[in-house]
Amino acid sequence: MKKWLSSISNKMFLGYAAILTTTLITSFPLISTNNEVENKVRTFVQQTLPKLGTIRSISSDLKQLELNAYSLYGYTMSSSEYNAQSTMKTEAIRRELEQISSDNTILNQYFNTFAIHLADIHKTMTLKPVNWDVARKHLVDLSTTSDAMLKQIDHLTETLAISAQKNSDSIINKMSIAANLLFILVAIIFAVAITAYIFSCKKIARPIKELSLAASRIAKGDFKTGIIINSTDEIGQLAETFNHMQVGITKREERILKHAHYDYLTGFANSVLMTDRVTSAISQTNRVYSKFSLILLNLKYFEDINNAFGHAHGDAVIKEVAKRILNHVRDSDSIARINSDKFLILLEDSNDVSAAHYTSALIKRLSESIEIDATSITLSVCSGIVSYPGNGSDAVDLLRQAHLAMDQAKQSFSEVAVFDSSSDHCHIRQLSIIRDLRKAVESEQLILHYQPKVDAKNNKLFGVEALIRWVHPELGFMPPDEFIPIAERSGNISLITYWVLKKAIKQCRSWNGQNIKIKMSVNLSAIDLLDKALPEYILSLLNEHQVHPSQLVLEITESTVLRDTDLALQLLNELKDAGINLSIDDYGTDFSSLAKLRELPVHELKIDKSFVMNMLDNENDTVIVKSTIDLGHNMGLRVTAEGVEDQATLTLLNELGCDEIQGYYISKPLSTSDFSIWVNSYNQEPRDQEAVSPS
Ligand code: C2E
Ligand code: CA
Ligand code: CA
């Protein structure tokens, strides 16, 4: 483009240069006319001006001589001075007369007479006595001659002026002719130049218009129509470049289209193209009353293969898998690689049962070891199957269901899972939960129930555990076991934790005011222990509601703490240092290192209800409960048993030395109002001392 523009400006520059040259050439005669006029003026000035000077000089000399004569006559000038002056001036006048006109005889004659009168005056005045009449007569004659000469000189000056006038008129004439001529010439040249310019512009504009049309064609996606410009100049070259560019773009577009629809590694369709194919298969199936299945295959741990052996190795594995799938399928089936480790097969004329058989055989083949660079790799493959008609109504829905089936296979450690519509409802329910969580927190759909914890020895109310409940406007009552894990997975748990802490601490203050001074246990999730802002938030709440930190117990599960020990430990120590109690919840459900458990700054160990509930019937559980109580005591911790549902269990726990009891036997989790009723009836039983005495 730059080149092209510079070529145009070059052309314009050349055009203007041509106009200038033509102007110079055509104005040459005018220049010569001007020279001629100038020469004439110069000659005229050279000739006339000295003459005028001489004439002026003669006039003044004559007057001077005449004046001298009068001075001599009046005796104001001596005779010798008059003589000297007359001689000198006379000679000067004679020379001057020669200069102005050698053949001007009249003036010469006058001057001779004048000279005679000059001499006569001198002669008369030098005679003694002076004849004054003669002298006066000579003076008059002198003046007359002088007047005559001056007249003649005036005439001569006039002649010169006329000739000067004539000369200047002719010069002006010549000049105006020249100017007119110049104007006409310039006008002609200008007209020619403008015409030439318009012509040349048109000549440039036409191909440019061609190029502009081509550019808009390209912009509209027409890369086929070429540009024909028959010139070899820059515009021609530009057109050629445009044509090359079009070819290049066409090729690239083809490549991009290929990449947009096909997987570069296997050459199979990608998810975009496969979605189209599934859509076509749905309409085809609807027309001819046939059926098809989608098989989603997932190479489990493929990321580990990539990480361990490198991506080149991973690519080789994918290629081998593709080859095996290709050998297995029929021509009528479609294959796609929809993700790095996922393949999708569209199996024509198939249902869940036949697809499951087919998939099992394929997975068997895919699970055979793959040898790459002397490394043997055995893949683990799982799959999800969905069939049409019967399940989803469109491609997106069917693919989603195939994924759900595949997840199910993964969770159940099986190779093949056929889509089950009940899991779809479950999935949709999960999505609603995620969607509505924030609203639930903001609009009082969440409530806290409180489950009492009592002293095992004297049944005294020791504290409560705050347990969240959600009454969903559409889904109804929802237990925390359902939505808490979803909130954790979707990154919304801190919303809940902050809400619970606020409610629970507020409730604690309220009970304090009613002289119910008990501990308040609140459950934390794993992600909460990575929230550096949490301690400050809790302390500000405690401060705001004037609740002593020792009244708050934070329950954390073993796995939570042990997953990210350093960070969690730091946060737990911060909370402990602030005077807050910490409790290990669900103890026994996770395999945890005792050494690490020792490092935790906790006050309490809560034995999981799964051991407590069956301990009367299951000896193993009894052993676990007993050893946990001993371990807790050895570590200086209080031990709580949750899930106590009957007196026998309570008695056994008491015997084993358990410190606190929580369970349906004491009370189910209660709403605030129910808790008030409960606490009143419970308080009727005798007690020895206050449960908690916050300092
Ligand atoms: P968890 O912390 O182990 O809470 C104890 C669970 O056992 C409660 O279930 C309680 O109702 C139940 N339970 C107590 N005693 C008995 C009994 O004698 N028999 C039986 N069968 N069950 C008993 P819930 O309220 O359904 O809570 C389930 C779990 O949800 C809790 O287990 C806890 O992990 C979680 N959760 C509840 N509230 C919150 C919360 O505010 N935040 C967090 N992060 N998790 C919470
Ligand atoms: Ca708990
Ligand atoms: Ca528990």
XYZ file of C-alpha atoms and ligand atoms in Angstrom:
743
model
C 0.000 0.000 0.000
C 2.849 2.349 0.960
C 4.623 1.520 -2.253
C 1.462 2.101 -4.205
C 0.788 5.467 -2.580
C 4.352 6.586 -3.149
C 4.016 5.566 -6.793
C 0.929 7.778 -7.119
C 2.646 10.716 -5.465
C 5.635 10.121 -7.738
C 3.321 10.348 -10.712
C 1.786 13.547 -9.492
C 5.212 15.007 -8.819
C 6.296 14.132 -12.343
C 3.136 15.750 -13.690
C 3.832 18.982 -11.891
C 7.474 18.949 -13.005
C 6.291 18.573 -16.593
C 3.953 21.550 -16.221
C 6.770 23.672 -14.849
C 9.171 22.723 -17.624
C 6.572 23.456 -20.276
C 5.918 26.826 -18.679
C 9.624 27.679 -18.766
C 10.021 26.601 -22.374
C 6.958 28.467 -23.546
C 7.920 31.590 -21.651
C 11.309 31.683 -23.372
C 10.090 34.103 -26.151
C 8.699 36.272 -23.404
C 12.037 36.254 -21.688
C 13.722 37.291 -24.968
C 11.100 40.023 -25.470
C 11.864 41.209 -22.039
C 15.586 41.306 -22.852
C 14.956 43.399 -25.929
C 12.880 45.869 -23.932
C 15.516 45.988 -21.266
C 18.235 46.750 -23.851
C 16.188 49.533 -25.295
C 15.581 51.063 -21.940
C 19.226 50.761 -21.101
C 20.346 52.399 -24.399
C 17.780 55.118 -24.025
C 18.845 55.859 -20.492
C 22.493 55.702 -21.468
C 21.920 58.160 -24.301
C 19.357 60.500 -22.885
C 20.400 60.987 -19.291
C 23.911 62.384 -20.024
C 22.364 64.710 -22.595
C 19.906 66.000 -20.076
C 22.774 66.508 -17.628
C 24.823 68.366 -20.187
C 21.850 70.507 -21.148
C 21.284 71.366 -17.515
C 24.962 72.217 -17.182
C 24.980 74.408 -20.326
C 21.953 76.319 -19.068
C 23.522 76.999 -15.715
C 26.882 77.956 -17.304
C 25.128 80.358 -19.632
C 23.322 81.908 -16.718
C 26.549 82.143 -14.781
C 28.308 83.896 -17.703
C 25.402 86.289 -18.089
C 25.541 86.961 -14.348
C 29.329 87.581 -14.592
C 28.662 90.178 -17.321
C 26.214 91.959 -15.064
C 28.726 91.770 -12.182
C 31.441 93.287 -14.384
C 29.018 95.970 -15.479
C 28.256 96.734 -11.816
C 31.935 96.445 -10.786
C 31.199 93.620 -8.439
C 33.552 91.411 -10.422
C 37.034 92.272 -11.536
C 37.940 92.294 -15.187
C 40.579 89.575 -14.810
C 38.232 87.304 -12.882
C 35.519 87.882 -15.501
C 38.017 87.089 -18.199
C 39.204 83.894 -16.540
C 35.677 82.717 -15.757
C 34.474 83.551 -19.259
C 37.334 81.692 -20.870
C 36.881 78.654 -18.661
C 33.096 78.454 -18.904
C 33.069 79.193 -22.610
C 35.347 76.279 -23.227
C 33.222 74.079 -21.018
C 30.073 75.057 -22.888
C 31.733 74.393 -26.219
C 32.672 70.887 -25.032
C 29.221 70.327 -23.709
C 27.622 71.507 -26.907
C 29.750 69.005 -28.717
C 28.457 66.269 -26.469
C 24.790 66.898 -26.900
C 24.842 67.323 -30.577
C 27.787 67.703 -32.759
C 25.631 68.815 -35.654
C 23.394 71.114 -33.653
C 24.480 74.120 -35.608
C 21.820 76.519 -34.363
C 22.979 76.164 -30.814
C 26.613 76.527 -31.885
C 25.829 79.622 -33.848
C 23.925 81.104 -30.934
C 26.792 80.329 -28.662
C 29.354 81.957 -30.939
C 27.263 85.138 -30.890
C 26.952 84.803 -27.123
C 30.742 84.502 -26.815
C 31.232 87.608 -28.950
C 28.854 89.554 -26.737
C 30.702 88.332 -23.686
C 33.974 89.570 -25.104
C 32.389 92.862 -26.243
C 31.152 93.522 -22.733
C 34.623 92.928 -21.346
C 36.217 95.082 -23.922
C 33.757 97.933 -23.372
C 34.141 97.807 -19.590
C 37.934 97.862 -19.781
C 37.926 101.059 -21.958
C 38.385 104.331 -20.063
C 35.983 105.978 -19.803
C 33.417 103.331 -20.081
C 30.811 103.856 -22.665
C 27.847 102.803 -20.594
C 25.349 102.811 -23.429
C 27.492 100.480 -25.533
C 28.083 98.327 -22.502
C 24.324 98.214 -21.781
C 23.651 97.324 -25.419
C 26.149 94.454 -25.283
C 24.472 93.261 -22.084
C 21.043 93.294 -23.737
C 22.458 91.465 -26.767
C 24.035 88.937 -24.455
C 20.751 88.358 -22.632
C 18.844 88.044 -25.890
C 21.328 85.513 -27.237
C 21.241 83.686 -23.920
C 17.415 83.606 -24.037
C 17.495 82.343 -27.586
C 19.968 79.644 -26.620
C 17.914 78.647 -23.582
C 14.812 78.434 -25.720
C 16.694 76.262 -28.117
C 17.868 74.158 -25.189
C 14.258 73.877 -23.949
C 13.304 72.710 -27.366
C 16.026 70.161 -27.316
C 14.895 68.918 -23.889
C 11.366 68.705 -25.158
C 12.530 66.677 -28.114
C 14.328 64.362 -25.761
C 11.237 64.073 -23.544
C 9.062 63.268 -26.546
C 11.508 60.669 -27.683
C 11.594 59.279 -24.126
C 7.794 59.191 -24.078
C 7.768 57.415 -27.366
C 10.348 54.973 -26.195
C 8.554 54.241 -22.956
C 5.234 53.828 -24.787
C 6.805 51.312 -27.062
C 8.359 49.570 -24.082
C 5.023 49.490 -22.246
C 3.367 48.218 -25.394
C 5.902 45.524 -25.790
C 5.621 44.667 -22.129
C 1.835 44.424 -22.169
C 1.913 42.332 -25.314
C 4.418 40.096 -23.601
C 2.273 39.964 -20.461
C -0.845 39.124 -22.469
C 1.055 36.508 -24.329
C 2.385 35.108 -21.095
C -1.108 35.042 -19.587
C -2.517 33.264 -22.642
C 0.337 30.794 -22.613
C 0.027 30.134 -18.908
C -3.743 29.662 -19.319
C -3.199 27.229 -22.170
C -0.529 25.357 -20.240
C -2.717 25.255 -17.172
C -5.652 23.905 -19.147
C -3.428 21.311 -20.752
C -1.922 20.399 -17.395
C -5.342 20.099 -15.716
C -6.595 17.924 -18.565
C -3.465 15.814 -18.372
C -3.790 15.594 -14.623
C -7.465 14.537 -14.744
C -6.591 12.051 -17.400
C -3.715 10.660 -15.397
C -5.863 10.600 -12.237
C -8.524 8.669 -14.083
C -5.885 6.354 -15.308
C -4.737 5.793 -11.734
C -8.253 5.808 -10.254
C -9.628 3.083 -12.510
C -7.275 0.361 -11.287
C -7.601 1.690 -7.763
C -11.365 1.331 -8.054
C -10.764 -2.202 -9.282
C -8.603 -2.893 -6.255
C -11.139 -1.361 -3.875
C -13.922 -3.520 -5.359
C -11.674 -6.559 -4.976
C -10.981 -5.625 -1.336
C -14.695 -5.393 -0.557
C -15.240 -8.727 -2.345
C -12.543 -10.255 -0.130
C -14.118 -8.667 2.955
C -17.381 -10.418 2.013
C -15.513 -13.694 1.830
C -15.149 -13.962 -1.956
C -11.590 -15.185 -2.389
C -12.256 -16.726 -5.780
C -12.727 -13.734 -8.109
C -9.324 -12.481 -9.161
C -8.366 -8.951 -10.249
C -7.352 -8.297 -13.855
C -5.251 -5.159 -14.317
C -3.194 -5.014 -17.451
C -0.305 -2.961 -16.309
C 3.143 -3.679 -15.019
C 3.420 -0.590 -12.855
C 3.015 -0.534 -9.116
C -0.769 -0.869 -9.351
C -0.364 -3.904 -11.553
C 2.031 -5.344 -8.999
C -0.425 -4.529 -6.239
C -3.202 -6.346 -8.095
C -0.933 -9.342 -8.448
C -0.179 -9.236 -4.721
C -3.939 -9.114 -4.087
C -4.408 -12.195 -6.235
C -1.624 -14.031 -4.374
C -3.124 -12.958 -1.101
C -6.532 -14.327 -2.133
C -5.028 -17.675 -2.979
C -3.166 -17.664 0.368
C -6.319 -16.764 2.293
C -8.331 -19.461 0.513
C -5.753 -22.068 1.465
C -5.560 -20.811 5.014
C -9.327 -20.706 5.302
C -9.467 -24.296 4.177
C -6.865 -25.172 6.789
C -8.721 -23.243 9.506
C -11.977 -24.892 8.493
C -10.283 -28.241 8.751
C -8.918 -27.381 12.204
C -12.321 -26.040 13.199
C -13.945 -29.371 12.393
C -11.249 -32.005 12.691
C -8.808 -33.123 15.321
C -5.260 -32.455 14.117
C -3.805 -35.575 15.756
C -6.222 -38.289 14.691
C -7.994 -36.682 11.741
C -11.289 -37.583 13.450
C -14.109 -35.054 13.713
C -13.905 -32.703 16.684
C -16.738 -31.914 19.072
C -18.124 -29.131 16.833
C -18.484 -31.383 13.813
C -19.661 -34.299 15.930
C -22.421 -32.175 17.461
C -23.576 -31.409 13.900
C -23.445 -35.089 13.028
C -25.469 -36.040 16.091
C -28.034 -33.372 15.159
C -28.257 -34.835 11.637
C -28.503 -38.341 13.099
C -31.439 -37.225 15.281
C -33.404 -35.854 12.307
C -32.459 -38.867 10.170
C -33.593 -41.204 12.964
C -36.865 -39.307 13.326
C -37.517 -39.668 9.569
C -36.768 -43.325 9.110
C -37.707 -44.612 12.602
C -34.256 -45.975 13.283
C -32.013 -45.612 16.345
C -28.442 -44.833 17.330
C -26.187 -44.764 20.377
C -23.428 -42.453 21.486
C -20.419 -43.988 23.184
C -18.216 -41.648 25.148
C -14.808 -43.143 25.882
C -12.462 -41.684 28.445
C -8.803 -42.635 28.718
C -8.370 -42.474 32.475
C -5.086 -41.106 33.832
C -4.061 -39.912 30.391
C -2.787 -36.706 31.977
C -0.448 -38.814 34.097
C 0.896 -40.477 30.923
C 1.518 -37.039 29.440
C 3.219 -35.827 32.586
C 5.318 -38.931 33.060
C 6.416 -39.611 29.476
C 5.997 -36.225 27.803
C 3.488 -34.934 25.294
C 5.095 -36.604 22.269
C 4.581 -39.939 23.971
C 1.024 -38.935 24.870
C 0.356 -38.059 21.218
C 1.651 -41.460 20.117
C -0.734 -43.141 22.570
C -3.674 -41.146 21.198
C -2.736 -42.128 17.641
C -2.592 -45.781 18.591
C -5.959 -45.571 20.349
C -7.404 -43.853 17.246
C -6.040 -46.652 15.070
C -7.613 -49.322 17.278
C -10.972 -47.534 17.352
C -10.865 -47.139 13.559
C -10.222 -50.851 13.126
C -13.107 -51.648 15.410
C -15.898 -49.435 14.029
C -18.024 -49.987 10.955
C -17.895 -47.649 7.988
C -21.289 -46.240 8.851
C -20.174 -45.153 12.330
C -18.692 -41.745 13.112
C -15.777 -41.128 15.423
C -14.706 -37.898 17.067
C -11.996 -36.894 19.462
C -13.850 -34.328 21.513
C -11.234 -33.682 24.138
C -7.597 -34.581 24.838
C -8.606 -37.892 26.447
C -12.183 -38.392 25.216
C -13.499 -40.058 22.080
C -17.102 -40.162 20.967
C -18.533 -42.831 18.666
C -21.861 -42.478 16.925
C -23.083 -46.017 16.496
C -25.790 -46.405 13.856
C -28.750 -48.706 14.378
C -27.909 -49.401 18.001
C -29.528 -49.322 21.459
C -28.170 -49.381 25.021
C -27.730 -53.143 25.118
C -25.962 -53.599 21.777
C -23.857 -50.481 22.399
C -22.779 -51.838 25.803
C -21.636 -55.139 24.223
C -19.867 -53.286 21.463
C -18.150 -50.942 23.955
C -16.963 -53.754 26.205
C -15.256 -55.413 23.235
C -13.694 -52.120 22.146
C -12.428 -51.324 25.647
C -10.935 -54.803 25.817
C -8.939 -54.013 22.704
C -7.986 -50.544 23.943
C -6.812 -51.970 27.255
C -4.223 -54.158 25.550
C -0.785 -52.760 26.192
C 0.629 -50.180 23.828
C 4.354 -50.293 23.047
C 5.920 -46.914 22.397
C 9.695 -46.421 22.365
C 10.230 -49.618 24.322
C 7.736 -48.460 26.936
C 4.671 -50.515 27.565
C 1.562 -48.596 28.515
C -1.727 -50.154 29.549
C -4.663 -47.823 29.369
C -7.564 -47.743 31.708
C -10.728 -46.807 29.831
C -14.230 -46.060 31.016
C -17.288 -45.184 28.970
C -20.764 -43.713 29.071
C -23.521 -44.752 26.701
C -26.676 -42.927 25.730
C -29.155 -43.968 23.043
C -31.671 -42.201 20.851
C -34.635 -42.201 20.895
C -35.363 -42.576 24.564
C -33.044 -40.065 26.148
C -32.074 -36.463 25.314
C -33.943 -34.616 22.593
C -31.013 -32.790 21.030
C -27.285 -33.236 20.496
C -26.219 -31.119 23.456
C -28.549 -32.985 25.800
C -27.403 -36.388 24.552
C -23.747 -35.440 24.957
C -24.392 -34.183 28.480
C -26.115 -37.474 29.330
C -23.231 -39.468 27.842
C -20.891 -37.503 30.128
C -23.082 -38.205 33.148
C -23.052 -41.920 32.315
C -19.277 -41.797 31.957
C -18.948 -40.093 35.380
C -21.118 -42.819 36.818
C -18.832 -45.473 35.323
C -15.848 -43.717 36.835
C -17.435 -43.444 40.272
C -18.475 -47.085 40.273
C -15.073 -48.197 38.908
C -16.767 -49.915 35.983
C -15.790 -49.743 32.317
C -19.239 -49.226 30.852
C -22.215 -47.315 32.214
C -25.474 -46.755 30.392
C -27.159 -43.443 31.050
C -29.734 -43.613 33.827
C -32.359 -40.879 33.731
C -32.501 -40.716 37.537
C -28.888 -39.527 37.604
C -29.975 -36.815 35.188
C -32.552 -35.572 37.679
C -29.864 -35.642 40.313
C -27.596 -33.593 38.082
C -30.304 -31.049 37.338
C -31.026 -30.813 41.076
C -27.330 -30.156 41.735
C -27.335 -27.391 39.168
C -30.374 -25.774 40.836
C -28.596 -25.969 44.184
C -25.504 -24.215 42.840
C -27.642 -21.623 41.087
C -29.810 -20.846 44.137
C -27.226 -20.934 46.914
C -26.357 -17.254 46.960
C -30.008 -16.291 46.909
C -30.662 -18.696 49.766
C -28.010 -17.009 51.905
C -29.421 -13.571 51.173
C -33.114 -14.383 51.543
C -33.329 -16.255 54.838
C -33.990 -19.651 53.249
C -31.212 -21.021 55.415
C -31.751 -21.761 59.083
C -29.600 -23.092 61.883
C -30.593 -25.949 64.125
C -28.747 -26.635 67.319
C -27.952 -30.122 68.628
C -27.113 -30.252 72.352
C -23.858 -31.730 73.632
C -23.932 -32.888 77.233
C -21.421 -33.973 79.785
C -21.248 -37.775 79.742
C -20.875 -38.055 83.481
C -23.573 -35.762 84.786
C -25.705 -35.155 81.665
C -25.156 -31.456 82.082
C -25.691 -29.305 78.972
C -22.233 -28.418 77.816
C -22.828 -26.868 74.409
C -24.560 -27.132 71.065
C -23.465 -27.901 67.515
C -24.869 -25.507 64.916
C -26.155 -27.507 61.941
C -27.426 -25.806 58.846
C -30.707 -26.506 57.048
C -32.057 -25.177 53.784
C -35.703 -24.981 52.972
C -35.581 -24.564 49.203
C -38.676 -22.880 47.713
C -39.032 -25.606 45.038
C -36.964 -28.546 46.224
C -38.213 -28.357 49.807
C -36.163 -29.287 52.882
C -32.589 -30.054 52.002
C -30.141 -31.790 54.381
C -26.647 -30.294 54.642
C -25.077 -33.541 53.446
C -26.615 -32.760 50.056
C -25.809 -29.099 49.527
C -22.636 -28.634 51.608
C -20.492 -30.848 49.301
C -21.986 -29.052 46.264
C -21.217 -25.675 47.832
C -17.670 -26.881 48.486
C -17.222 -28.074 44.897
C -18.715 -24.941 43.367
C -16.581 -22.607 45.485
C -19.536 -21.226 47.491
C -18.784 -22.711 50.885
C -17.347 -19.564 52.439
C -20.694 -17.889 51.764
C -22.286 -20.470 53.999
C -19.504 -20.518 56.607
C -19.625 -16.747 57.069
C -23.413 -16.839 57.342
C -23.380 -19.690 59.885
C -20.690 -18.035 62.017
C -22.616 -14.802 62.124
C -25.909 -16.485 63.032
C -24.359 -18.827 65.587
C -22.357 -16.149 67.403
C -25.384 -13.884 67.464
C -27.447 -16.736 68.898
C -24.748 -17.338 71.481
C -25.010 -13.740 72.626
C -28.780 -14.086 72.833
C -28.482 -17.198 75.000
C -25.828 -15.566 77.125
C -28.396 -12.886 77.779
C -30.809 -15.601 78.935
C -28.077 -17.005 81.163
C -27.623 -20.072 78.953
C -23.856 -19.953 78.837
C -22.906 -22.877 76.650
C -20.304 -23.563 73.994
C -21.241 -23.086 70.368
C -19.729 -25.550 67.868
C -19.590 -24.542 64.209
C -18.467 -26.774 61.334
C -15.753 -25.560 58.983
C -14.943 -26.948 55.532
C -11.559 -27.691 54.037
C -11.590 -24.547 51.902
C -12.309 -22.384 54.968
C -8.902 -23.300 56.346
C -7.282 -21.626 53.341
C -9.167 -18.375 53.949
C -6.657 -16.050 55.585
C -9.360 -13.500 56.335
C -11.386 -15.956 58.408
C -9.720 -15.449 61.845
C -10.164 -11.714 61.674
C -13.797 -12.121 60.620
C -14.520 -14.493 63.523
C -12.796 -12.243 66.046
C -14.701 -9.211 64.835
C -17.983 -11.135 65.234
C -17.059 -12.274 68.738
C -16.145 -8.734 69.605
C -19.289 -7.298 68.064
C -21.562 -9.673 70.012
C -19.473 -9.684 73.160
C -19.038 -13.471 73.041
C -15.924 -14.840 74.682
C -13.669 -16.770 72.235
C -13.623 -19.770 74.584
C -17.366 -20.183 73.926
C -16.704 -20.917 70.268
C -15.665 -24.362 69.033
C -14.686 -24.841 65.413
C -15.105 -28.395 64.095
C -12.766 -29.504 61.385
C -12.332 -32.926 59.817
C -8.992 -34.715 59.905
C -8.615 -34.822 56.155
C -9.293 -31.079 55.938
C -6.336 -30.236 58.089
C -3.993 -32.861 56.848
C -4.526 -32.024 53.162
C -2.746 -28.695 53.327
C -1.042 -28.929 56.673
C 1.183 -25.859 56.639
C -1.449 -23.342 55.715
C -4.170 -24.947 57.796
C -1.849 -25.212 60.788
C -0.989 -21.553 60.550
C -4.669 -20.597 60.525
C -5.580 -23.012 63.326
C -2.764 -21.699 65.521
C -3.996 -18.177 64.920
C -7.489 -19.196 66.047
C -6.181 -21.125 69.034
C -4.013 -18.206 70.110
C -7.125 -16.053 70.025
C -8.668 -18.410 72.630
C -11.000 -20.286 70.267
C -11.485 -24.042 70.782
C -10.823 -26.466 67.966
C -12.267 -29.905 67.478
C -11.428 -32.830 65.201
C -14.730 -33.986 63.710
C -15.635 -37.408 62.295
C -12.535 -38.892 63.852
C -11.780 -42.377 62.548
C -13.302 -42.002 59.083
C -9.991 -40.976 57.533
C -6.651 -42.638 57.716
C -4.538 -40.037 59.363
C -1.064 -39.996 60.641
C -1.020 -39.883 64.389
C 2.207 -37.889 64.302
C 0.528 -35.160 62.276
C -2.538 -35.266 64.472
C -0.313 -34.494 67.446
C 0.802 -31.263 65.786
C -2.750 -29.951 65.605
C -3.642 -27.313 68.187
C -6.990 -28.950 69.016
C -8.973 -29.293 72.242
C -11.469 -31.975 71.314
C -11.776 -35.214 69.379
C -15.206 -36.203 68.082
C -15.662 -39.897 67.369
C -17.664 -40.337 64.189
C -21.225 -41.495 64.681
C -20.679 -44.464 62.332
C -18.581 -46.146 65.081
C -20.741 -45.040 67.974
C -24.092 -46.063 66.520
C -23.039 -49.722 66.075
C -20.680 -50.123 68.982
C -23.067 -52.242 71.032
C -23.328 -54.825 68.242
C -19.930 -54.456 66.644
C -16.908 -55.284 68.709
C -14.534 -53.655 66.272
C -16.387 -50.384 66.641
C -16.190 -50.693 70.414
C -12.450 -51.219 70.152
C -12.110 -48.197 67.883
C -14.216 -46.023 70.213
C -12.273 -47.175 73.277
C -8.866 -46.643 71.691
C -9.955 -43.229 70.392
C -11.035 -42.169 73.868
C -7.691 -43.350 75.272
C -5.739 -41.695 72.493
C -7.605 -38.416 72.963
C -6.992 -38.451 76.689
C -3.328 -39.276 76.171
C -3.090 -36.237 73.950
C -4.810 -34.133 76.590
C -8.031 -33.756 74.598
C -11.666 -33.974 75.534
C -13.430 -36.777 73.665
C -16.985 -36.458 72.370
C -19.087 -39.280 70.971
C -21.723 -38.294 68.429
C -24.618 -40.489 67.225
C -25.627 -41.667 70.683
C -29.111 -42.996 70.201
C -29.803 -44.934 73.377
C -29.078 -45.172 77.072
C -27.016 -48.396 76.688
C -24.581 -46.674 74.378
C -24.449 -43.731 76.721
C -23.682 -46.004 79.631
C -20.960 -47.840 77.706
C -19.374 -44.556 76.624
C -19.460 -43.397 80.202
C -17.674 -46.552 81.240
C -15.073 -46.022 78.537
C -14.417 -42.542 79.931
C -15.975 -40.474 77.125
C -16.278 -36.828 78.135
C -19.204 -35.559 76.096
C -22.220 -37.016 74.410
C -24.156 -35.865 71.372
C -26.958 -37.776 69.720
C -30.632 -38.316 69.205
C -30.831 -39.875 72.628
C -30.120 -36.507 74.149
C -31.817 -34.507 71.439
C -32.098 -34.144 67.711
C -30.888 -30.840 66.231
C -33.474 -28.210 67.276
C -34.678 -24.892 65.984
C -34.111 -21.959 68.356
C -37.656 -22.029 69.626
C -37.589 -25.809 70.093
C -34.244 -25.487 71.809
C -35.729 -23.036 74.307
C -38.467 -25.533 75.143
C -35.959 -28.359 75.308
C -33.494 -26.479 77.458
C -36.205 -25.601 79.937
C -37.370 -29.179 80.309
C -33.801 -30.460 80.346
C -32.764 -27.952 82.897
C -35.383 -29.352 85.255
C -33.004 -32.239 85.841
C -30.562 -31.691 88.700
C -27.173 -30.221 87.864
C -24.061 -29.680 89.924
C -22.440 -26.742 88.230
C -22.621 -24.387 85.299
C -21.570 -25.932 81.976
C -19.343 -23.147 80.934
C -17.905 -20.307 82.857
C -16.332 -18.012 80.334
C -13.717 -15.915 81.970
P -21.491 -33.603 61.295
O -20.674 -32.396 61.514
O -20.877 -34.922 61.615
O -22.819 -33.432 62.091
C -23.416 -34.405 62.764
C -24.465 -34.996 61.960
O -24.941 -36.170 62.596
C -25.690 -34.132 61.873
O -26.292 -34.348 60.626
C -26.581 -34.627 62.939
O -27.933 -34.350 62.726
C -26.303 -36.080 62.829
N -26.595 -36.768 64.115
C -26.325 -36.324 65.313
N -26.698 -37.246 66.227
C -27.209 -38.299 65.552
C -27.749 -39.532 65.924
O -27.869 -39.892 67.103
N -28.144 -40.388 64.958
C -28.030 -40.003 63.620
N -28.439 -40.856 62.717
N -27.524 -38.826 63.232
C -27.121 -37.977 64.212
P -26.692 -33.226 59.725
O -27.254 -32.111 60.484
O -27.497 -33.829 58.645
O -25.331 -32.746 59.170
C -24.630 -33.524 58.333
C -23.325 -32.924 58.049
O -23.445 -31.716 57.314
C -22.541 -32.543 59.267
O -21.949 -33.659 59.794
C -21.560 -31.598 58.726
O -20.492 -32.268 58.178
C -22.339 -30.931 57.643
N -22.817 -29.644 58.144
C -23.919 -29.344 58.806
N -23.951 -28.034 59.044
C -22.845 -27.510 58.523
C -22.287 -26.195 58.442
O -22.830 -25.244 58.970
N -21.103 -26.058 57.803
C -20.448 -27.113 57.264
N -19.277 -26.882 56.620
N -20.912 -28.344 57.293
C -22.116 -28.535 57.946
Ca -19.669 -31.603 63.105
Ca -19.397 -35.646 62.805
